[in-house]
PDB file of C-alpha atoms in Angstrom:
ATOM      1  CA  MET A 689     -19.066  -9.856 -27.874  1.00 74.00           C
ATOM      2  CA  SER A 690     -15.974 -10.769 -25.066  1.00 93.00           C
ATOM      3  CA  VAL A 691     -15.481  -8.737 -21.857  1.00 96.00           C
ATOM      4  CA  LYS A 692     -11.893  -7.219 -22.134  1.00 97.00           C
ATOM      5  CA  VAL A 693     -11.940  -5.282 -19.691  1.00 98.00           C
ATOM      6  CA  GLY A 694     -12.174  -6.282 -16.097  1.00 98.00           C
ATOM      7  CA  ILE A 695     -13.274  -3.122 -14.194  1.00 98.00           C
ATOM      8  CA  ILE A 696     -12.661  -4.230  -9.696  1.00 98.00           C
ATOM      9  CA  MET A 697     -12.160  -2.755  -6.330  1.00 98.00           C
ATOM     10  CA  GLY A 698     -12.443  -2.957  -2.914  1.00 95.00           C
ATOM     11  CA  SER A 699     -15.593  -1.621  -1.792  1.00 95.00           C
ATOM     12  CA  ASP A 700     -19.302  -1.007  -3.493  1.00 97.00           C
ATOM     13  CA  SER A 701     -18.153   2.239  -1.820  1.00 96.00           C
ATOM     14  CA  ASP A 702     -16.332   3.097  -4.772  1.00 97.00           C
ATOM     15  CA  LEU A 703     -18.676   1.858  -7.193  1.00 98.00           C
ATOM     16  CA  PRO A 704     -19.524   5.337  -7.609  1.00 98.00           C
ATOM     17  CA  VAL A 705     -15.993   6.906  -9.271  1.00 98.00           C
ATOM     18  CA  MET A 706     -15.474   3.310 -11.163  1.00 98.00           C
ATOM     19  CA  SER A 707     -19.032   3.772 -12.473  1.00 98.00           C
ATOM     20  CA  LYS A 708     -17.727   6.312 -14.601  1.00 98.00           C
ATOM     21  CA  ALA A 709     -14.740   3.588 -16.533  1.00 98.00           C
ATOM     22  CA  ALA A 710     -18.031   1.755 -17.577  1.00 98.00           C
ATOM     23  CA  GLU A 711     -19.712   4.737 -18.237  1.00 98.00           C
ATOM     24  CA  ILE A 712     -16.732   6.216 -20.955  1.00 98.00           C
ATOM     25  CA  LEU A 713     -16.141   1.729 -21.885  1.00 98.00           C
ATOM     26  CA  ASP A 714     -20.611   0.895 -22.348  1.00 98.00           C
ATOM     27  CA  GLU A 715     -20.142   5.259 -25.045  1.00 98.00           C
ATOM     28  CA  LEU A 716     -17.368   3.165 -26.687  1.00 98.00           C
ATOM     29  CA  GLN A 717     -18.374  -0.003 -27.193  1.00 98.00           C
ATOM     30  CA  VAL A 718     -15.899  -1.536 -25.114  1.00 98.00           C
ATOM     31  CA  PRO A 719     -17.350  -5.021 -22.981  1.00 98.00           C
ATOM     32  CA  TYR A 720     -16.785  -5.377 -19.554  1.00 98.00           C
ATOM     33  CA  GLU A 721     -17.634  -6.814 -16.333  1.00 98.00           C
ATOM     34  CA  LEU A 722     -18.125  -5.430 -13.027  1.00 98.00           C
ATOM     35  CA  THR A 723     -17.333  -6.727  -9.288  1.00 98.00           C
ATOM     36  CA  ILE A 724     -16.090  -6.564  -6.126  1.00 98.00           C
ATOM     37  CA  VAL A 725     -12.458  -8.086  -5.157  1.00 97.00           C
ATOM     38  CA  SER A 726     -11.504  -6.740  -2.132  1.00 96.00           C
ATOM     39  CA  ALA A 727      -7.314  -7.349  -1.422  1.00 95.00           C
ATOM     40  CA  HIS A 728      -7.562  -8.467   2.083  1.00 95.00           C
ATOM     41  CA  ARG A 729     -11.144  -9.343   3.158  1.00 96.00           C
ATOM     42  CA  THR A 730     -11.255 -11.604   0.263  1.00 97.00           C
ATOM     43  CA  PRO A 731      -7.530 -12.603  -0.872  1.00 97.00           C
ATOM     44  CA  ASP A 732      -9.221 -15.820  -2.083  1.00 98.00           C
ATOM     45  CA  ARG A 733     -11.058 -14.202  -4.400  1.00 98.00           C
ATOM     46  CA  LEU A 734      -8.068 -11.902  -5.639  1.00 98.00           C
ATOM     47  CA  CYS A 735      -6.504 -14.136  -6.501  1.00 98.00           C
ATOM     48  CA  GLU A 736      -8.969 -16.471  -8.137  1.00 98.00           C
ATOM     49  CA  TYR A 737      -9.621 -12.775  -9.990  1.00 98.00           C
ATOM     50  CA  ALA A 738      -5.709 -12.141 -11.243  1.00 98.00           C
ATOM     51  CA  LYS A 739      -5.153 -15.111 -12.318  1.00 98.00           C
ATOM     52  CA  THR A 740      -8.113 -16.973 -14.637  1.00 98.00           C
ATOM     53  CA  ALA A 741      -8.358 -12.813 -15.199  1.00 98.00           C
ATOM     54  CA  GLU A 742      -6.756 -14.044 -18.603  1.00 97.00           C
ATOM     55  CA  GLU A 743      -7.551 -17.465 -19.801  1.00 96.00           C
ATOM     56  CA  LYS A 744     -11.234 -15.888 -19.460  1.00 96.00           C
ATOM     57  CA  GLY A 745     -10.306 -13.456 -22.381  1.00 97.00           C
ATOM     58  CA  LEU A 746      -9.899 -10.267 -20.264  1.00 98.00           C
ATOM     59  CA  SER A 747      -6.632  -7.849 -22.394  1.00 98.00           C
ATOM     60  CA  VAL A 748      -7.061  -4.619 -19.982  1.00 98.00           C
ATOM     61  CA  ILE A 749      -7.480  -5.195 -15.660  1.00 98.00           C
ATOM     62  CA  ILE A 750      -9.078  -1.535 -14.275  1.00 98.00           C
ATOM     63  CA  ALA A 751      -8.462  -1.758 -11.099  1.00 98.00           C
ATOM     64  CA  GLY A 752      -9.891   1.192  -7.570  1.00 98.00           C
ATOM     65  CA  ALA A 753      -9.230   1.330  -4.078  1.00 95.00           C
ATOM     66  CA  GLY A 754      -8.809   3.689  -1.825  1.00 94.00           C
ATOM     67  CA  GLY A 755      -6.469   3.703   1.211  1.00 91.00           C
ATOM     68  CA  ALA A 756      -3.933   1.649   1.296  1.00 89.00           C
ATOM     69  CA  ALA A 757      -5.308   0.924  -2.183  1.00 92.00           C
ATOM     70  CA  HIS A 758      -3.119  -2.727  -2.323  1.00 96.00           C
ATOM     71  CA  LEU A 759      -5.683  -4.087  -5.211  1.00 97.00           C
ATOM     72  CA  PRO A 760      -4.629  -3.070  -8.051  1.00 98.00           C
ATOM     73  CA  GLY A 761      -0.886  -3.219  -7.517  1.00 97.00           C
ATOM     74  CA  MET A 762      -1.387  -7.537  -6.012  1.00 97.00           C
ATOM     75  CA  THR A 763      -3.771  -7.940  -9.300  1.00 98.00           C
ATOM     76  CA  ALA A 764      -0.496  -6.343 -11.046  1.00 98.00           C
ATOM     77  CA  ALA A 765       1.645  -9.686  -8.891  1.00 98.00           C
ATOM     78  CA  MET A 766      -0.306 -12.468 -10.163  1.00 98.00           C
ATOM     79  CA  THR A 767      -0.793 -10.906 -13.745  1.00 98.00           C
ATOM     80  CA  VAL A 768       0.471 -10.451 -16.977  1.00 98.00           C
ATOM     81  CA  LEU A 769      -2.266  -8.525 -18.269  1.00 98.00           C
ATOM     82  CA  PRO A 770      -1.920  -4.359 -17.833  1.00 98.00           C
ATOM     83  CA  VAL A 771      -3.973  -2.958 -14.862  1.00 98.00           C
ATOM     84  CA  ILE A 772      -4.666   0.922 -14.364  1.00 98.00           C
ATOM     85  CA  GLY A 773      -4.851   1.885 -11.101  1.00 98.00           C
ATOM     86  CA  VAL A 774      -7.658   4.466  -9.624  1.00 98.00           C
ATOM     87  CA  PRO A 775      -7.042   6.139  -6.315  1.00 98.00           C
ATOM     88  CA  VAL A 776     -10.206   6.732  -5.113  1.00 97.00           C
ATOM     89  CA  GLN A 777     -10.461   9.687  -2.909  1.00 96.00           C
ATOM     90  CA  THR A 778     -10.267   8.110   0.491  1.00 93.00           C
ATOM     91  CA  LYS A 779     -11.975  10.945   4.738  1.00 91.00           C
ATOM     92  CA  ALA A 780      -8.811  10.739   6.071  1.00 90.00           C
ATOM     93  CA  LEU A 781      -6.238  11.925   3.847  1.00 94.00           C
ATOM     94  CA  GLY A 782      -8.629  13.152   0.485  1.00 95.00           C
ATOM     95  CA  GLY A 783      -6.629  10.196  -1.602  1.00 95.00           C
ATOM     96  CA  VAL A 784      -2.813  11.204  -1.360  1.00 96.00           C
ATOM     97  CA  ASP A 785      -2.402   7.852  -0.151  1.00 95.00           C
ATOM     98  CA  SER A 786      -4.245   6.081  -2.090  1.00 95.00           C
ATOM     99  CA  LEU A 787      -2.771   7.179  -5.033  1.00 96.00           C
ATOM    100  CA  TYR A 788       0.483   6.835  -3.148  1.00 95.00           C
ATOM    101  CA  SER A 789       0.604   3.340  -2.520  1.00 93.00           C
ATOM    102  CA  ILE A 790      -0.734   2.383  -6.133  1.00 96.00           C
ATOM    103  CA  VAL A 791       1.736   5.102  -8.180  1.00 96.00           C
ATOM    104  CA  GLN A 792       4.883   3.357  -6.023  1.00 94.00           C
ATOM    105  CA  MET A 793       5.114   0.178  -7.242  1.00 95.00           C
ATOM    106  CA  PRO A 794       7.838  -2.429  -6.604  1.00 95.00           C
ATOM    107  CA  PRO A 795      10.356  -3.103 -10.172  1.00 96.00           C
ATOM    108  CA  GLY A 796       8.841  -5.180 -11.953  1.00 96.00           C
ATOM    109  CA  ILE A 797       5.551  -4.904 -11.107  1.00 97.00           C
ATOM    110  CA  PRO A 798       4.177  -1.915 -13.313  1.00 97.00           C
ATOM    111  CA  VAL A 799       0.334  -0.379 -12.350  1.00 98.00           C
ATOM    112  CA  ALA A 800      -0.392   2.565 -14.627  1.00 98.00           C
ATOM    113  CA  THR A 801      -2.127   5.273 -12.418  1.00 97.00           C
ATOM    114  CA  VAL A 802      -4.387   7.233 -12.684  1.00 98.00           C
ATOM    115  CA  ALA A 803      -5.745  10.796 -10.921  1.00 98.00           C
ATOM    116  CA  ILE A 804      -8.126  10.870  -7.553  1.00 98.00           C
ATOM    117  CA  ASN A 805     -10.933   9.378  -8.796  1.00 98.00           C
ATOM    118  CA  GLY A 806     -10.272   8.988 -12.353  1.00 98.00           C
ATOM    119  CA  ALA A 807     -12.092   6.737 -13.822  1.00 98.00           C
ATOM    120  CA  GLN A 808     -12.875   7.570 -16.812  1.00 98.00           C
ATOM    121  CA  ASN A 809      -9.589   8.736 -17.525  1.00 98.00           C
ATOM    122  CA  ALA A 810      -8.320   4.819 -16.476  1.00 98.00           C
ATOM    123  CA  GLY A 811     -11.670   3.664 -19.289  1.00 98.00           C
ATOM    124  CA  LEU A 812      -9.667   5.736 -21.376  1.00 98.00           C
ATOM    125  CA  LEU A 813      -6.634   4.208 -21.562  1.00 98.00           C
ATOM    126  CA  ALA A 814      -8.021   0.643 -22.007  1.00 98.00           C
ATOM    127  CA  ALA A 815     -10.276   1.254 -24.732  1.00 98.00           C
ATOM    128  CA  LYS A 816      -6.124   2.682 -26.238  1.00 98.00           C
ATOM    129  CA  ILE A 817      -4.633   0.144 -25.168  1.00 98.00           C
ATOM    130  CA  LEU A 818      -7.365  -2.471 -27.082  1.00 98.00           C
ATOM    131  CA  ALA A 819      -7.374  -0.385 -29.901  1.00 98.00           C
ATOM    132  CA  THR A 820      -3.875  -1.070 -30.812  1.00 97.00           C
ATOM    133  CA  GLU A 821      -5.066  -3.494 -31.964  1.00 97.00           C
ATOM    134  CA  ASP A 822      -8.343  -3.371 -33.587  1.00 97.00           C
ATOM    135  CA  ALA A 823      -9.266  -0.143 -35.993  1.00 98.00           C
ATOM    136  CA  ALA A 824     -13.143  -0.033 -35.024  1.00 98.00           C
ATOM    137  CA  LEU A 825     -12.099   1.057 -31.684  1.00 98.00           C
ATOM    138  CA  ARG A 826      -9.529   3.891 -32.661  1.00 98.00           C
ATOM    139  CA  GLU A 827     -11.742   4.779 -34.981  1.00 98.00           C
ATOM    140  CA  ARG A 828     -14.056   5.128 -32.460  1.00 98.00           C
ATOM    141  CA  LEU A 829     -11.743   6.402 -29.774  1.00 98.00           C
ATOM    142  CA  LYS A 830     -10.947   9.726 -32.852  1.00 98.00           C
ATOM    143  CA  VAL A 831     -15.086  10.778 -32.697  1.00 98.00           C
ATOM    144  CA  TYR A 832     -15.539  10.390 -28.929  1.00 98.00           C
ATOM    145  CA  SER A 833     -11.901  12.993 -29.200  1.00 98.00           C
ATOM    146  CA  SER A 834     -13.479  14.724 -32.623  1.00 98.00           C
ATOM    147  CA  LYS A 835     -16.528  15.221 -29.683  1.00 97.00           C
ATOM    148  CA  LEU A 836     -14.086  16.813 -26.583  1.00 97.00           C
ATOM    149  CA  GLU A 837     -12.521  19.157 -28.985  1.00 97.00           C
ATOM    150  CA  GLN A 838     -16.513  20.202 -30.717  1.00 98.00           C
ATOM    151  CA  THR A 839     -17.351  21.443 -26.533  1.00 98.00           C
ATOM    152  CA  VAL A 840     -14.534  23.208 -26.607  1.00 98.00           C
ATOM    153  CA  LEU A 841     -14.723  25.272 -29.587  1.00 98.00           C
ATOM    154  CA  ASN A 842     -18.203  26.079 -28.415  1.00 97.00           C
ATOM    155  CA  LYS A 843     -17.577  27.492 -25.376  1.00 98.00           C
ATOM    156  CA  ALA A 844     -14.727  29.279 -26.111  1.00 98.00           C
ATOM    157  CA  ASP A 845     -16.980  31.182 -29.369  1.00 97.00           C
ATOM    158  CA  LYS A 846     -19.550  31.717 -26.028  1.00 97.00           C
ATOM    159  CA  LEU A 847     -17.759  32.773 -24.111  1.00 98.00           C
ATOM    160  CA  GLU A 848     -15.683  35.732 -26.944  1.00 97.00           C
ATOM    161  CA  HIS A 849     -19.530  35.930 -28.040  1.00 97.00           C
ATOM    162  CA  ILE A 850     -21.212  37.448 -24.812  1.00 97.00           C
ATOM    163  CA  GLY A 851     -18.002  38.146 -23.118  1.00 97.00           C
ATOM    164  CA  TYR A 852     -17.052  36.590 -19.285  1.00 97.00           C
ATOM    165  CA  GLU A 853     -19.287  38.659 -17.307  1.00 97.00           C
ATOM    166  CA  ALA A 854     -22.432  37.302 -18.801  1.00 97.00           C
ATOM    167  CA  TYR A 855     -20.718  33.089 -19.520  1.00 97.00           C
ATOM    168  CA  LEU A 856     -19.200  33.122 -15.321  1.00 97.00           C
ATOM    169  CA  LYS A 857     -23.001  33.893 -14.384  1.00 96.00           C
ATOM    170  CA  GLU A 858     -24.762  31.166 -17.277  1.00 95.00           C
ATOM    171  CA  MET A 859     -22.255  28.389 -15.109  1.00 94.00           C
TER     172      MET A 859
END
């Protein structure tokens, strides 16, 4: 299978967050590549990555960044592919700076944005975008959703069976 999703991050310090996108794509059997592309420290690498993503066969790019968080927006400015921004939590402002940077794109340069440290949802969104043209992936997403539902139903059943006090003790 050819790589369909690019996962990029501004620094290796973002890897613990961005690995969650890779994990969900692995679970859903969606091929991806993962690398570091800093908007500020490697601007030429960013330009090359964004401008060649489509010809490499990518269909979606997930870009995670903290602080000024220019990576998702600059990537979106250089490709017609959908870009999903993941604001990475920062020590200084808790990731709100990253979130604001990513969601405040100018007209004409959209970046889909997930929650702070929401790389898992970014991976799911990328899979759902791909699933519009891939029936087998749609089925895998349905199975994934069913597992989520069953997990919640099991927890509800347990809570109702043993009561909240015992449930809390087991948490």
